[in-house]
Short mmCIF file of C-alpha atoms in Angstrom, two decimals:
data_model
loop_
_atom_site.label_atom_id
_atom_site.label_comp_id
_atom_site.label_asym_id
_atom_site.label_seq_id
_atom_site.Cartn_x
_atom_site.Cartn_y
_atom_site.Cartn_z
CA UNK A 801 0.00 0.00 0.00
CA UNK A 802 2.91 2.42 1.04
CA UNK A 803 4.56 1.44 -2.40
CA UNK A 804 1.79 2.64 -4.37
CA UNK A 805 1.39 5.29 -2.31
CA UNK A 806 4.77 6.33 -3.60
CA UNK A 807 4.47 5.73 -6.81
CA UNK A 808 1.09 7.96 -6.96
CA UNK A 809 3.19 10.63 -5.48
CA UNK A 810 6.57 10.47 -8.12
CA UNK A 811 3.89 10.28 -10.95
CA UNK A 812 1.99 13.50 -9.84
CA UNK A 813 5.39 15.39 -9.52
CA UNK A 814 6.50 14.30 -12.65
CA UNK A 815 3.45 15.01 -14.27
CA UNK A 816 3.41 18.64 -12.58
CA UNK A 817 7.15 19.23 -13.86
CA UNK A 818 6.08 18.10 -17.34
CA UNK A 819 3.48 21.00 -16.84
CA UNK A 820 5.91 23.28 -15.56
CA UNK A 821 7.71 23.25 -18.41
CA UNK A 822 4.91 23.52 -20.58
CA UNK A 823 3.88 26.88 -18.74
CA UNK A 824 7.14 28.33 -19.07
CA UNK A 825 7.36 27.52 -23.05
CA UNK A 826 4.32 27.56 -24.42
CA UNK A 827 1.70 31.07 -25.46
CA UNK A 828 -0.68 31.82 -22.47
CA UNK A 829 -1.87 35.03 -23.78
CA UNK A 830 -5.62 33.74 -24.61
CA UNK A 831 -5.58 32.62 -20.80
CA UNK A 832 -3.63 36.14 -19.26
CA UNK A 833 -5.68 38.54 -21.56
CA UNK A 834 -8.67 37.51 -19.77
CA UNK A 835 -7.65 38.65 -16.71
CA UNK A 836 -9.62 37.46 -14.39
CA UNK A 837 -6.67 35.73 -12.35
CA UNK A 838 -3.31 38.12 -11.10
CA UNK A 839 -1.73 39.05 -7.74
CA UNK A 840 -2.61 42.24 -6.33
CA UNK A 841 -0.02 43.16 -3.56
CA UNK A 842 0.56 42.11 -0.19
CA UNK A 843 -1.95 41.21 2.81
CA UNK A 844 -1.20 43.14 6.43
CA UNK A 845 2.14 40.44 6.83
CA UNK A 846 3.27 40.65 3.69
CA UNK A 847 1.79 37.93 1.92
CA UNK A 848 1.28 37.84 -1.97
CA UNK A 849 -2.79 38.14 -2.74
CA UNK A 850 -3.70 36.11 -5.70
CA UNK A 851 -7.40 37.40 -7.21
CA UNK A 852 -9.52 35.34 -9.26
CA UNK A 853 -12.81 37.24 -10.38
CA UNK A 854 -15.27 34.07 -11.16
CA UNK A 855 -17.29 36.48 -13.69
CA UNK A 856 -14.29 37.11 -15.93
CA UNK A 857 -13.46 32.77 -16.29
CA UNK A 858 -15.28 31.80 -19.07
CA UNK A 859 -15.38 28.05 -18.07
CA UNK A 860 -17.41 26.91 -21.15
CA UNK A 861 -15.29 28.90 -23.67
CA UNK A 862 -11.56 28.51 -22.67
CA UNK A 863 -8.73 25.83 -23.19
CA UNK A 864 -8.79 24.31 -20.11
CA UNK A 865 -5.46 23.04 -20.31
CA UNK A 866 -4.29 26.46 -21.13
CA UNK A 867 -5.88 27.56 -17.74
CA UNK A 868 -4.37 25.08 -15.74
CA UNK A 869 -0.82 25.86 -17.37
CA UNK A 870 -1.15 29.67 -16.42
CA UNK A 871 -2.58 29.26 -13.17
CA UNK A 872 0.92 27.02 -12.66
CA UNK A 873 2.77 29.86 -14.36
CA UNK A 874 1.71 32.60 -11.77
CA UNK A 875 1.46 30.77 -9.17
CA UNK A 876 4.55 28.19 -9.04
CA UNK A 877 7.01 31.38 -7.92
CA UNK A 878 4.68 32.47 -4.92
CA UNK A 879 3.71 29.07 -3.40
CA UNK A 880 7.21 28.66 -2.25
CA UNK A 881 6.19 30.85 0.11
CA UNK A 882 2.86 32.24 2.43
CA UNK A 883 -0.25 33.25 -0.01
CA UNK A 884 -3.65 34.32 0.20
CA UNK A 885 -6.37 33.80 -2.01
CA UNK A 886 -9.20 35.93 -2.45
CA UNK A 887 -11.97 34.96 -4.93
CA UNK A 888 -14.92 36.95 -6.24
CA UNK A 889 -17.98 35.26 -6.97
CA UNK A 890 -19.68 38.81 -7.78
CA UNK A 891 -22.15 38.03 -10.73
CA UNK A 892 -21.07 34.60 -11.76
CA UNK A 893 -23.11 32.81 -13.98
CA UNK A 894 -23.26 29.02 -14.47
CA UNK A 895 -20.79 29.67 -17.60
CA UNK A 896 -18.40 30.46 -15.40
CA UNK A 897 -18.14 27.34 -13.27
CA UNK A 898 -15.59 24.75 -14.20
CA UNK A 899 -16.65 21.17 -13.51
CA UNK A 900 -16.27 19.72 -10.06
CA UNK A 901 -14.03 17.27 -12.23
CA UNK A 902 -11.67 19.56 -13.24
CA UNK A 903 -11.34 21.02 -10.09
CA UNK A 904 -10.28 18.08 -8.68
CA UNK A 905 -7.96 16.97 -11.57
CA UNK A 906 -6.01 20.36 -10.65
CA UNK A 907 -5.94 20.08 -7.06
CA UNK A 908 -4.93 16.59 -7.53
CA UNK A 909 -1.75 17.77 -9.81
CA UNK A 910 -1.02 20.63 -7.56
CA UNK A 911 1.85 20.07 -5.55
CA UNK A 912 1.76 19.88 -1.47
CA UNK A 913 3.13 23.31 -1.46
CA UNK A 914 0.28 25.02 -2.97
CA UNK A 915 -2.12 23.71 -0.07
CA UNK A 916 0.68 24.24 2.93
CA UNK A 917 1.32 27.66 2.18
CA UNK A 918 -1.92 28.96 1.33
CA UNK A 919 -3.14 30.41 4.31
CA UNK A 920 -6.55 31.70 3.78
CA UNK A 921 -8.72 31.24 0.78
CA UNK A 922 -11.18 34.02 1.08
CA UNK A 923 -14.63 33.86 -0.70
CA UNK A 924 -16.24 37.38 -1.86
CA UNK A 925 -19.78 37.62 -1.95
CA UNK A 926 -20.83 33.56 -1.72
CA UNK A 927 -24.20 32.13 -2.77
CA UNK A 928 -25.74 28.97 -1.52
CA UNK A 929 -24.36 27.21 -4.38
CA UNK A 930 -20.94 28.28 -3.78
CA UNK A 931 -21.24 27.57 0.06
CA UNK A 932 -22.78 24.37 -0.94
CA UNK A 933 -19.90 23.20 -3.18
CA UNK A 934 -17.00 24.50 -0.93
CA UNK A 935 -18.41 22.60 2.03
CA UNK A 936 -18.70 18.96 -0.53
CA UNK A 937 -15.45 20.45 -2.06
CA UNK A 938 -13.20 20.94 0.84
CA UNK A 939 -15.24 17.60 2.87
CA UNK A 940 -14.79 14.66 0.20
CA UNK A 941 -11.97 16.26 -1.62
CA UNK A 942 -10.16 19.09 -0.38
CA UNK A 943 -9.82 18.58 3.47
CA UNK A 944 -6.49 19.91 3.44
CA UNK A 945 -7.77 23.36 2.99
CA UNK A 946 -11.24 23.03 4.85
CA UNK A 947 -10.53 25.61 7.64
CA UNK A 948 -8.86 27.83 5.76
CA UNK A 949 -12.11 28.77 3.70
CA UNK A 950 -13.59 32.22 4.69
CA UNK A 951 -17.08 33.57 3.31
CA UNK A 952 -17.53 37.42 3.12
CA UNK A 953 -20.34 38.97 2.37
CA UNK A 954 -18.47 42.18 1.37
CA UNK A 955 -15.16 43.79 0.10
CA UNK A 956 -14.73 45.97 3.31
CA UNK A 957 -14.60 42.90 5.26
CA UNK A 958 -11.20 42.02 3.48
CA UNK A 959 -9.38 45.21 4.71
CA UNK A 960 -8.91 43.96 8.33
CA UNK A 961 -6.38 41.83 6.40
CA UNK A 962 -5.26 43.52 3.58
CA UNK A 963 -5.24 47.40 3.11
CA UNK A 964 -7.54 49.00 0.75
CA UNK A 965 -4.65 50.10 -1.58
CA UNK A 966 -3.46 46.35 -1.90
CA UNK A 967 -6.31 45.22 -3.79
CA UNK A 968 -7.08 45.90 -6.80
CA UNK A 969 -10.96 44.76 -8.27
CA UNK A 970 -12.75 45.75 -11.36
CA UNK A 971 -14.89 48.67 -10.85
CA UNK A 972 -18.28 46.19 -10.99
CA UNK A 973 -17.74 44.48 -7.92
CA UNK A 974 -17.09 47.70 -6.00
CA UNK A 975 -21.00 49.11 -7.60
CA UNK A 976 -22.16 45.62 -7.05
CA UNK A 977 -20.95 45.55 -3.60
CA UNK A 978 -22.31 48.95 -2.80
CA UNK A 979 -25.62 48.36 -3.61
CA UNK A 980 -25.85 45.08 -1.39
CA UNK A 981 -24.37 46.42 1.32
CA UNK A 982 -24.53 50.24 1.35
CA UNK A 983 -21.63 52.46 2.24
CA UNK A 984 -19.34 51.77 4.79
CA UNK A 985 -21.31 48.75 6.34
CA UNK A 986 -17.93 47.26 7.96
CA UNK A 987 -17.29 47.10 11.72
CA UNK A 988 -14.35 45.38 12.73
CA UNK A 989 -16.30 43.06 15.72
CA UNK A 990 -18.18 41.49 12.86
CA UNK A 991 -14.61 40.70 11.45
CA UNK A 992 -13.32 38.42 14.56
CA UNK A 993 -13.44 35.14 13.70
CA UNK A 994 -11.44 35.89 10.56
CA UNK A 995 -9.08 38.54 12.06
CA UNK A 996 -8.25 36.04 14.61
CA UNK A 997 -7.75 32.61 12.52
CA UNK A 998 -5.27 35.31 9.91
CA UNK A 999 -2.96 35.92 12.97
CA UNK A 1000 -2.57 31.79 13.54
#
């Protein structure tokens, strides 16, 4: 059992060098032009924010491989060290919602660096479909990352981690976020639990 245990694990790091490569050779532009995936500076101790904005992945449309090869290509330089991610859901459709499959598949391939040194995976503006599939996500297949998974129901609530000038969000989710929540809704007490799980 151990033996194949170790065999599983060569054959997912050679597969993820083979990929590697691939990401450092081969034309991502389709995949970058998008934009919807990019770091935008530093949280409050200096980790790297990575922002995906779920709106602007067109799941149905795009190379999937291609996607997978660029998300290696921005993020195989930061994971060697402490990272946040923060993803908006702001407006998503069902065309922007890769399959549960593929999720997996890259999670699978992902190295054990990218889940030990992400240290929060923050979740902008949830539904119940997103909480639903994070919770069968992170339970059945993820459960590495489980508590690390914060929903927010607003932008402000980010900036007890992360100051305002760090992040850096297309102007829609600002509006969006705005007129769900008004101006200036945030209070730090209604921030605890996640202030106090980003300091361990």
């Amino acid at each position: 059992m151990v033996m194949i245990d170790m065999v599983d694990v060569i054959e997912d790091e050679d597969r993820y060098e083979r990929l590697l490569r691939r990401a450092k050779t081969e034309d991502l532009s389709e995949v970058s032009g998008i934009g919807c995936l990019y770091q935008s500076g530093v949280d409050r101790q200096g980790r790297p924010v990575v922002v995906f904005v779920g709106k602007w992945f067109p799941a149905t449309k795009i190379n999937l491989d291609k996607a997978l090869l660029y998300l290696i290509q921005l993020l195989d330089p930061i994971v060697k060290g402490d990272y946040v991610i923060a993803y908006f859901h702001t407006l998503t459709t069902s065309s922007n919602y890769p399959s549960l499959q593929w999720l997996r598949e890259v999670y699978n391939v992902l190295p054990y660096k990218y889940k030990k040194n992400l240290k929060h995976f923050y979740i902008i503006h949830p539904t119940f479909w997103t909480k639903m599939m994070t919770w069968w996500f992170t339970t059945f297949m993820a459960p590495a990352i489980k508590q690390k998974v914060h929903n927010l129901p607003g932008v402000e609530y980010l900036y007890e981690v992360m100051a305002p000038d760090q992040l850096e969000i297309p102007a829609y989710i600002t509006e969006y976020d705005m007129t769900i929540n008004g101006l200036r809704y945030y209070t730090p007490d209604q921030f605890s639990e996640v202030e106090t799980s980003s300091r361990t």
